[in-house]
Amino acid sequence: MVEFKINGKQVKAEKGETVLAVAIREGFAIPTLCHHDVLGADGRCRLCVVEVRRGNRKRIVTSCLYPVENSIDVFTESDDVKLVRMTVLELLLARCPFSEVIQYLAKQYGVNTVRYTKDNDKGKCILCNTCVKTCETLVGVAALGMTGKGPLKKVSTPFDEPSDVCIGCGACVVACPTGHIYMEDRDGFRTIWRKKFELARCPACGRYHAPVEQLEFISKKSGVAIDELRICQNCK
C-alpha cells in the first residue's frame, strides 16, 4: 500500500497505480483529453499535469503516467500547474482552433488569445491516438494508423484509401475526445473514413441501426446468427 497526499488530503493507493487514477477516485478533477478508462494512457495531450513535491524538490509530471509514491505531495491546481496547462491549451488551440472541447477548456483556464500561428488543416485532431487504439484493441480490426511525420502527421486509413477491414462501427467516433472524426448516416448508408456502408434495417421496427459489415463481423466473432443481429436493441 502506498500513502501520499493530494491537495493536502491523505490518500491510499495500490503500488503501480497512477496519480491520475487515484486523484479521480478521490474526487479531484484533473483535465485530460487522451486518457481512456479502458485503453489506458499515452500521456499525449499533457493536460493532466500535476505538481509533485518531495521535501524541497518539486516538479511537474504527467499524472496519467506517473506512478504513486510514498510520502509525496501532489498539487492539482498550483500556479505552476495552471501555467503549464495554459501553455498546452494555447498550443492545442493553435492546432485545432475550431475544437469546441479545446475552446471550452481554454476558456476555463483563461486562455483568450493564441500567440502561435493557427493551423487550418488539422481539423479537430490532437493526435492523441485514442481512435487508433480503439480500432485495434477494442474493435480488433486495425483500420486506422498514424501516417506522415512532423507537421504532416495525421490519423488515417492506409494510403488515405477506404479501408478493407473497416466495418463502419463508429467506435473511433465515440472514443475521439475532440469530435474530429466525421460520420454520417443518411438514406440507409453510413459514411466514415471515405467509405460507404449499407445500414441494416431492423425487421421489427424498420429502423436503420448498424452497418451490415459490422453485424457480419460480430456474427463471425460471436457465432450469433446474422438474422438475430439485424434486430435493433430497442426491439429485442
PDB file of C-alpha atoms in Angstrom:
ATOM      1  CA  MET A   1       0.000   0.000   0.000  1.00  0.00           C
ATOM      2  CA  VAL A   2       1.224   3.490  -0.899  1.00  0.00           C
ATOM      3  CA  GLU A   3       0.266   6.596   1.094  1.00  0.00           C
ATOM      4  CA  PHE A   4       0.645  10.162  -0.065  1.00  0.00           C
ATOM      5  CA  LYS A   5      -1.260  13.459  -0.187  1.00  0.00           C
ATOM      6  CA  ILE A   6      -3.305  15.129  -2.901  1.00  0.00           C
ATOM      7  CA  ASN A   7      -4.008  18.802  -2.237  1.00  0.00           C
ATOM      8  CA  GLY A   8      -3.342  18.144   1.469  1.00  0.00           C
ATOM      9  CA  LYS A   9      -5.647  15.134   1.729  1.00  0.00           C
ATOM     10  CA  GLN A  10      -4.044  11.865   2.847  1.00  0.00           C
ATOM     11  CA  VAL A  11      -4.871   9.098   0.367  1.00  0.00           C
ATOM     12  CA  LYS A  12      -4.009   5.431  -0.092  1.00  0.00           C
ATOM     13  CA  ALA A  13      -3.294   3.616  -3.339  1.00  0.00           C
ATOM     14  CA  GLU A  14      -2.063   0.315  -4.646  1.00  0.00           C
ATOM     15  CA  LYS A  15       1.532   0.159  -5.844  1.00  0.00           C
ATOM     16  CA  GLY A  16       1.634   0.723  -9.593  1.00  0.00           C
ATOM     17  CA  GLU A  17      -1.432   2.954  -9.757  1.00  0.00           C
ATOM     18  CA  THR A  18      -1.024   6.323 -11.426  1.00  0.00           C
ATOM     19  CA  VAL A  19      -1.561   9.646  -9.714  1.00  0.00           C
ATOM     20  CA  LEU A  20      -4.405  10.399 -12.144  1.00  0.00           C
ATOM     21  CA  ALA A  21      -6.266   7.189 -11.323  1.00  0.00           C
ATOM     22  CA  VAL A  22      -6.051   7.827  -7.604  1.00  0.00           C
ATOM     23  CA  ALA A  23      -6.972  11.503  -7.961  1.00  0.00           C
ATOM     24  CA  ILE A  24     -10.101  10.645  -9.957  1.00  0.00           C
ATOM     25  CA  ARG A  25     -11.080   8.003  -7.404  1.00  0.00           C
ATOM     26  CA  GLU A  26     -10.644  10.507  -4.583  1.00  0.00           C
ATOM     27  CA  GLY A  27     -12.803  13.076  -6.347  1.00  0.00           C
ATOM     28  CA  PHE A  28     -10.162  15.507  -7.622  1.00  0.00           C
ATOM     29  CA  ALA A  29     -10.863  16.988 -11.042  1.00  0.00           C
ATOM     30  CA  ILE A  30      -7.913  16.847 -13.430  1.00  0.00           C
ATOM     31  CA  PRO A  31      -8.499  17.749 -17.101  1.00  0.00           C
ATOM     32  CA  THR A  32      -7.433  15.238 -19.721  1.00  0.00           C
ATOM     33  CA  LEU A  33      -8.237  14.578 -23.352  1.00  0.00           C
ATOM     34  CA  CYS A  34      -6.323  11.433 -24.223  1.00  0.00           C
ATOM     35  CA  HIS A  35      -6.828   9.284 -21.112  1.00  0.00           C
ATOM     36  CA  HIS A  36      -9.308   6.437 -21.553  1.00  0.00           C
ATOM     37  CA  ASP A  37     -10.585   4.257 -18.723  1.00  0.00           C
ATOM     38  CA  VAL A  38     -10.263   1.063 -20.753  1.00  0.00           C
ATOM     39  CA  LEU A  39      -7.421   1.871 -23.139  1.00  0.00           C
ATOM     40  CA  GLY A  40      -5.221   3.497 -20.511  1.00  0.00           C
ATOM     41  CA  ALA A  41      -2.898   6.435 -21.021  1.00  0.00           C
ATOM     42  CA  ASP A  42      -0.352   7.585 -23.560  1.00  0.00           C
ATOM     43  CA  GLY A  43       0.473  10.932 -21.992  1.00  0.00           C
ATOM     44  CA  ARG A  44      -0.038  12.663 -25.317  1.00  0.00           C
ATOM     45  CA  CYS A  45      -2.290  15.623 -24.511  1.00  0.00           C
ATOM     46  CA  ARG A  46      -0.267  16.708 -21.431  1.00  0.00           C
ATOM     47  CA  LEU A  47      -3.281  18.413 -19.897  1.00  0.00           C
ATOM     48  CA  CYS A  48      -3.276  16.199 -16.816  1.00  0.00           C
ATOM     49  CA  VAL A  49      -0.021  17.616 -15.459  1.00  0.00           C
ATOM     50  CA  VAL A  50       0.245  17.980 -11.686  1.00  0.00           C
ATOM     51  CA  GLU A  51       2.925  19.209  -9.332  1.00  0.00           C
ATOM     52  CA  VAL A  52       4.719  16.598  -7.228  1.00  0.00           C
ATOM     53  CA  ARG A  53       6.711  17.696  -4.205  1.00  0.00           C
ATOM     54  CA  ARG A  54       9.082  15.666  -2.073  1.00  0.00           C
ATOM     55  CA  GLY A  55      10.785  17.721   0.602  1.00  0.00           C
ATOM     56  CA  ASN A  56      12.210  20.841  -1.034  1.00  0.00           C
ATOM     57  CA  ARG A  57      12.106  19.345  -4.514  1.00  0.00           C
ATOM     58  CA  LYS A  58       9.184  19.808  -6.862  1.00  0.00           C
ATOM     59  CA  ARG A  59       8.472  19.014 -10.463  1.00  0.00           C
ATOM     60  CA  ILE A  60       5.658  18.949 -12.986  1.00  0.00           C
ATOM     61  CA  VAL A  61       4.700  15.452 -14.125  1.00  0.00           C
ATOM     62  CA  THR A  62       2.075  13.888 -16.361  1.00  0.00           C
ATOM     63  CA  SER A  63      -0.318  12.356 -13.862  1.00  0.00           C
ATOM     64  CA  CYS A  64      -1.694   9.688 -16.216  1.00  0.00           C
ATOM     65  CA  LEU A  65       1.768   8.129 -16.438  1.00  0.00           C
ATOM     66  CA  TYR A  66       3.293   8.994 -13.067  1.00  0.00           C
ATOM     67  CA  PRO A  67       3.140   6.118 -10.560  1.00  0.00           C
ATOM     68  CA  VAL A  68       2.187   6.839  -6.977  1.00  0.00           C
ATOM     69  CA  GLU A  69       4.966   7.040  -4.395  1.00  0.00           C
ATOM     70  CA  ASN A  70       5.032   7.110  -0.632  1.00  0.00           C
ATOM     71  CA  SER A  71       5.203  10.497   1.107  1.00  0.00           C
ATOM     72  CA  ILE A  72       4.856  12.718  -1.952  1.00  0.00           C
ATOM     73  CA  ASP A  73       2.599  15.780  -2.013  1.00  0.00           C
ATOM     74  CA  VAL A  74       0.566  16.190  -5.182  1.00  0.00           C
ATOM     75  CA  PHE A  75      -0.990  19.504  -6.138  1.00  0.00           C
ATOM     76  CA  THR A  76      -3.514  19.521  -8.955  1.00  0.00           C
ATOM     77  CA  GLU A  77      -4.077  23.270  -9.304  1.00  0.00           C
ATOM     78  CA  SER A  78      -0.872  25.025  -8.232  1.00  0.00           C
ATOM     79  CA  ASP A  79       0.245  28.149 -10.063  1.00  0.00           C
ATOM     80  CA  ASP A  80       2.899  26.196 -11.957  1.00  0.00           C
ATOM     81  CA  VAL A  81       0.351  23.562 -12.964  1.00  0.00           C
ATOM     82  CA  LYS A  82      -2.066  26.189 -14.231  1.00  0.00           C
ATOM     83  CA  LEU A  83       0.718  27.875 -16.213  1.00  0.00           C
ATOM     84  CA  VAL A  84       1.699  24.622 -17.932  1.00  0.00           C
ATOM     85  CA  ARG A  85      -1.929  23.776 -18.719  1.00  0.00           C
ATOM     86  CA  MET A  86      -2.459  27.257 -20.178  1.00  0.00           C
ATOM     87  CA  THR A  87       0.552  26.758 -22.447  1.00  0.00           C
ATOM     88  CA  VAL A  88      -0.656  23.315 -23.525  1.00  0.00           C
ATOM     89  CA  LEU A  89      -4.132  24.651 -24.233  1.00  0.00           C
ATOM     90  CA  GLU A  90      -2.747  27.548 -26.224  1.00  0.00           C
ATOM     91  CA  LEU A  91      -0.777  25.116 -28.387  1.00  0.00           C
ATOM     92  CA  LEU A  92      -3.790  22.835 -28.806  1.00  0.00           C
ATOM     93  CA  LEU A  93      -5.952  25.807 -29.710  1.00  0.00           C
ATOM     94  CA  ALA A  94      -3.410  26.847 -32.330  1.00  0.00           C
ATOM     95  CA  ARG A  95      -3.533  23.364 -33.814  1.00  0.00           C
ATOM     96  CA  CYS A  96      -7.323  22.910 -33.552  1.00  0.00           C
ATOM     97  CA  PRO A  97      -8.904  26.386 -33.367  1.00  0.00           C
ATOM     98  CA  PHE A  98     -12.381  25.039 -34.143  1.00  0.00           C
ATOM     99  CA  SER A  99     -12.496  22.318 -31.492  1.00  0.00           C
ATOM    100  CA  GLU A 100     -15.343  23.146 -29.114  1.00  0.00           C
ATOM    101  CA  VAL A 101     -13.824  20.968 -26.367  1.00  0.00           C
ATOM    102  CA  ILE A 102     -10.483  22.743 -26.518  1.00  0.00           C
ATOM    103  CA  GLN A 103     -12.181  26.128 -26.751  1.00  0.00           C
ATOM    104  CA  TYR A 104     -14.131  25.294 -23.590  1.00  0.00           C
ATOM    105  CA  LEU A 105     -11.058  24.136 -21.655  1.00  0.00           C
ATOM    106  CA  ALA A 106      -9.059  27.143 -22.836  1.00  0.00           C
ATOM    107  CA  LYS A 107     -11.774  29.444 -21.549  1.00  0.00           C
ATOM    108  CA  GLN A 108     -11.764  27.663 -18.196  1.00  0.00           C
ATOM    109  CA  TYR A 109      -8.051  28.421 -17.844  1.00  0.00           C
ATOM    110  CA  GLY A 110      -8.282  31.980 -19.099  1.00  0.00           C
ATOM    111  CA  VAL A 111      -6.621  31.398 -22.452  1.00  0.00           C
ATOM    112  CA  ASN A 112      -8.234  34.100 -24.543  1.00  0.00           C
ATOM    113  CA  THR A 113      -5.554  34.699 -27.166  1.00  0.00           C
ATOM    114  CA  VAL A 114      -3.198  32.431 -29.116  1.00  0.00           C
ATOM    115  CA  ARG A 115       0.321  33.664 -29.777  1.00  0.00           C
ATOM    116  CA  TYR A 116       1.079  30.948 -32.326  1.00  0.00           C
ATOM    117  CA  THR A 117       0.051  30.628 -35.947  1.00  0.00           C
ATOM    118  CA  LYS A 118      -3.227  28.767 -36.155  1.00  0.00           C
ATOM    119  CA  ASP A 119      -3.484  25.690 -38.341  1.00  0.00           C
ATOM    120  CA  ASN A 120      -6.400  25.324 -40.708  1.00  0.00           C
ATOM    121  CA  ASP A 121      -5.666  21.821 -41.988  1.00  0.00           C
ATOM    122  CA  LYS A 122      -5.703  19.674 -38.823  1.00  0.00           C
ATOM    123  CA  GLY A 123      -9.442  19.692 -38.171  1.00  0.00           C
ATOM    124  CA  LYS A 124     -10.018  18.872 -34.503  1.00  0.00           C
ATOM    125  CA  CYS A 125      -7.408  16.097 -34.268  1.00  0.00           C
ATOM    126  CA  ILE A 126      -4.835  16.372 -31.481  1.00  0.00           C
ATOM    127  CA  LEU A 127      -3.062  13.113 -32.424  1.00  0.00           C
ATOM    128  CA  CYS A 128      -3.995  11.506 -29.106  1.00  0.00           C
ATOM    129  CA  ASN A 129      -4.073   8.055 -30.735  1.00  0.00           C
ATOM    130  CA  THR A 130      -7.274   7.091 -28.925  1.00  0.00           C
ATOM    131  CA  CYS A 131      -9.137   6.235 -32.143  1.00  0.00           C
ATOM    132  CA  VAL A 132      -6.250   4.085 -33.363  1.00  0.00           C
ATOM    133  CA  LYS A 133      -6.096   2.140 -30.094  1.00  0.00           C
ATOM    134  CA  THR A 134      -9.881   1.791 -30.003  1.00  0.00           C
ATOM    135  CA  CYS A 135      -9.970   0.338 -33.507  1.00  0.00           C
ATOM    136  CA  GLU A 136      -7.090  -2.039 -32.869  1.00  0.00           C
ATOM    137  CA  THR A 137      -7.630  -3.001 -29.226  1.00  0.00           C
ATOM    138  CA  LEU A 138     -11.368  -2.821 -28.645  1.00  0.00           C
ATOM    139  CA  VAL A 139     -12.789  -3.498 -32.110  1.00  0.00           C
ATOM    140  CA  GLY A 140      -9.915  -5.675 -33.301  1.00  0.00           C
ATOM    141  CA  VAL A 141      -9.658  -4.620 -36.940  1.00  0.00           C
ATOM    142  CA  ALA A 142      -6.766  -2.078 -37.035  1.00  0.00           C
ATOM    143  CA  ALA A 143      -8.242   0.042 -39.818  1.00  0.00           C
ATOM    144  CA  LEU A 144      -6.521   3.229 -38.618  1.00  0.00           C
ATOM    145  CA  GLY A 145      -2.959   4.335 -38.016  1.00  0.00           C
ATOM    146  CA  MET A 146      -0.642   7.320 -37.771  1.00  0.00           C
ATOM    147  CA  THR A 147       0.879   8.433 -41.068  1.00  0.00           C
ATOM    148  CA  GLY A 148       3.342  11.160 -42.033  1.00  0.00           C
ATOM    149  CA  LYS A 149       5.952  12.962 -39.943  1.00  0.00           C
ATOM    150  CA  GLY A 150       6.241  16.284 -38.156  1.00  0.00           C
ATOM    151  CA  PRO A 151       3.515  18.755 -39.086  1.00  0.00           C
ATOM    152  CA  LEU A 152       2.172  16.324 -41.693  1.00  0.00           C
ATOM    153  CA  LYS A 153       1.497  13.590 -39.152  1.00  0.00           C
ATOM    154  CA  LYS A 154      -2.140  12.541 -39.042  1.00  0.00           C
ATOM    155  CA  VAL A 155      -4.536   9.699 -38.360  1.00  0.00           C
ATOM    156  CA  SER A 156      -5.820   7.960 -41.431  1.00  0.00           C
ATOM    157  CA  THR A 157      -6.611   4.712 -43.134  1.00  0.00           C
ATOM    158  CA  PRO A 158      -3.738   3.113 -45.104  1.00  0.00           C
ATOM    159  CA  PHE A 159      -2.791   5.345 -48.066  1.00  0.00           C
ATOM    160  CA  ASP A 160      -5.831   7.521 -47.297  1.00  0.00           C
ATOM    161  CA  GLU A 161      -7.961   4.967 -49.114  1.00  0.00           C
ATOM    162  CA  PRO A 162     -11.164   3.306 -47.884  1.00  0.00           C
ATOM    163  CA  SER A 163     -10.018   0.512 -45.607  1.00  0.00           C
ATOM    164  CA  ASP A 164     -10.826  -3.079 -46.495  1.00  0.00           C
ATOM    165  CA  VAL A 165     -11.007  -4.025 -42.810  1.00  0.00           C
ATOM    166  CA  CYS A 166     -13.049  -1.078 -41.503  1.00  0.00           C
ATOM    167  CA  ILE A 167     -16.524  -2.276 -40.509  1.00  0.00           C
ATOM    168  CA  GLY A 168     -18.014   1.191 -40.021  1.00  0.00           C
ATOM    169  CA  CYS A 169     -18.845   0.599 -36.368  1.00  0.00           C
ATOM    170  CA  GLY A 170     -18.120   4.190 -35.367  1.00  0.00           C
ATOM    171  CA  ALA A 171     -16.249   3.229 -32.195  1.00  0.00           C
ATOM    172  CA  CYS A 172     -13.495   5.657 -33.182  1.00  0.00           C
ATOM    173  CA  VAL A 173     -16.075   8.448 -33.344  1.00  0.00           C
ATOM    174  CA  VAL A 174     -17.280   7.687 -29.831  1.00  0.00           C
ATOM    175  CA  ALA A 175     -13.729   7.477 -28.466  1.00  0.00           C
ATOM    176  CA  CYS A 176     -12.439  10.683 -30.104  1.00  0.00           C
ATOM    177  CA  PRO A 177     -12.222  13.321 -27.349  1.00  0.00           C
ATOM    178  CA  THR A 178     -12.461  16.305 -29.677  1.00  0.00           C
ATOM    179  CA  GLY A 179     -15.130  15.296 -32.188  1.00  0.00           C
ATOM    180  CA  HIS A 180     -12.717  15.222 -35.112  1.00  0.00           C
ATOM    181  CA  ILE A 181     -13.928  12.126 -36.936  1.00  0.00           C
ATOM    182  CA  TYR A 182     -16.718  12.625 -39.438  1.00  0.00           C
ATOM    183  CA  MET A 183     -19.503  10.054 -39.661  1.00  0.00           C
ATOM    184  CA  GLU A 184     -22.880  10.430 -41.304  1.00  0.00           C
ATOM    185  CA  ASP A 185     -25.911   8.133 -41.504  1.00  0.00           C
ATOM    186  CA  ARG A 186     -28.198   9.049 -44.383  1.00  0.00           C
ATOM    187  CA  ASP A 187     -30.710   7.243 -46.584  1.00  0.00           C
ATOM    188  CA  GLY A 188     -29.714   3.800 -45.329  1.00  0.00           C
ATOM    189  CA  PHE A 189     -25.963   4.287 -45.631  1.00  0.00           C
ATOM    190  CA  ARG A 190     -23.190   5.290 -43.241  1.00  0.00           C
ATOM    191  CA  THR A 191     -20.186   7.263 -44.444  1.00  0.00           C
ATOM    192  CA  ILE A 192     -16.976   7.242 -42.415  1.00  0.00           C
ATOM    193  CA  TRP A 193     -13.276   7.380 -43.376  1.00  0.00           C
ATOM    194  CA  ARG A 194     -14.219   7.835 -47.059  1.00  0.00           C
ATOM    195  CA  LYS A 195     -16.080   4.519 -47.085  1.00  0.00           C
ATOM    196  CA  LYS A 196     -19.809   3.981 -47.509  1.00  0.00           C
ATOM    197  CA  PHE A 197     -21.558   1.213 -45.581  1.00  0.00           C
ATOM    198  CA  GLU A 198     -25.031  -0.195 -46.128  1.00  0.00           C
ATOM    199  CA  LEU A 199     -27.036   0.041 -42.911  1.00  0.00           C
ATOM    200  CA  ALA A 200     -29.091  -2.896 -41.700  1.00  0.00           C
ATOM    201  CA  ARG A 201     -32.813  -2.245 -41.269  1.00  0.00           C
ATOM    202  CA  CYS A 202     -34.454  -3.729 -38.170  1.00  0.00           C
ATOM    203  CA  PRO A 203     -37.123  -6.232 -39.371  1.00  0.00           C
ATOM    204  CA  ALA A 204     -39.332  -5.328 -36.394  1.00  0.00           C
ATOM    205  CA  CYS A 205     -39.429  -1.517 -36.426  1.00  0.00           C
ATOM    206  CA  GLY A 206     -37.828  -0.752 -39.785  1.00  0.00           C
ATOM    207  CA  ARG A 207     -35.156   1.495 -38.282  1.00  0.00           C
ATOM    208  CA  TYR A 208     -31.658   1.593 -39.744  1.00  0.00           C
ATOM    209  CA  HIS A 209     -29.322   0.856 -36.865  1.00  0.00           C
ATOM    210  CA  ALA A 210     -25.910  -0.620 -37.786  1.00  0.00           C
ATOM    211  CA  PRO A 211     -23.732  -1.322 -40.830  1.00  0.00           C
ATOM    212  CA  VAL A 212     -24.258  -4.750 -42.358  1.00  0.00           C
ATOM    213  CA  GLU A 213     -20.468  -5.267 -42.350  1.00  0.00           C
ATOM    214  CA  GLN A 214     -20.385  -4.611 -38.603  1.00  0.00           C
ATOM    215  CA  LEU A 215     -23.137  -7.157 -37.947  1.00  0.00           C
ATOM    216  CA  GLU A 216     -21.409  -9.717 -40.145  1.00  0.00           C
ATOM    217  CA  PHE A 217     -18.182  -9.123 -38.234  1.00  0.00           C
ATOM    218  CA  ILE A 218     -19.936  -9.593 -34.888  1.00  0.00           C
ATOM    219  CA  SER A 219     -21.730 -12.705 -36.151  1.00  0.00           C
ATOM    220  CA  LYS A 220     -18.460 -14.255 -37.268  1.00  0.00           C
ATOM    221  CA  LYS A 221     -16.732 -13.443 -33.976  1.00  0.00           C
ATOM    222  CA  SER A 222     -19.575 -14.378 -31.632  1.00  0.00           C
ATOM    223  CA  GLY A 223     -21.424 -17.081 -33.515  1.00  0.00           C
ATOM    224  CA  VAL A 224     -24.719 -15.202 -33.146  1.00  0.00           C
ATOM    225  CA  ALA A 225     -26.893 -15.566 -36.232  1.00  0.00           C
ATOM    226  CA  ILE A 226     -26.893 -12.518 -38.510  1.00  0.00           C
ATOM    227  CA  ASP A 227     -30.719 -12.505 -38.601  1.00  0.00           C
ATOM    228  CA  GLU A 228     -30.765 -12.084 -34.838  1.00  0.00           C
ATOM    229  CA  LEU A 229     -28.266  -9.239 -35.012  1.00  0.00           C
ATOM    230  CA  ARG A 230     -30.371  -7.414 -37.581  1.00  0.00           C
ATOM    231  CA  ILE A 231     -32.971  -6.815 -34.849  1.00  0.00           C
ATOM    232  CA  CYS A 232     -32.169  -3.470 -33.203  1.00  0.00           C
ATOM    233  CA  GLN A 233     -31.568  -3.108 -29.469  1.00  0.00           C
ATOM    234  CA  ASN A 234     -34.918  -1.378 -28.934  1.00  0.00           C
ATOM    235  CA  CYS A 235     -36.840  -4.340 -30.375  1.00  0.00           C
ATOM    236  CA  LYS A 236     -35.001  -7.161 -28.611  1.00  0.00           C
TER     237      LYS A 236
END
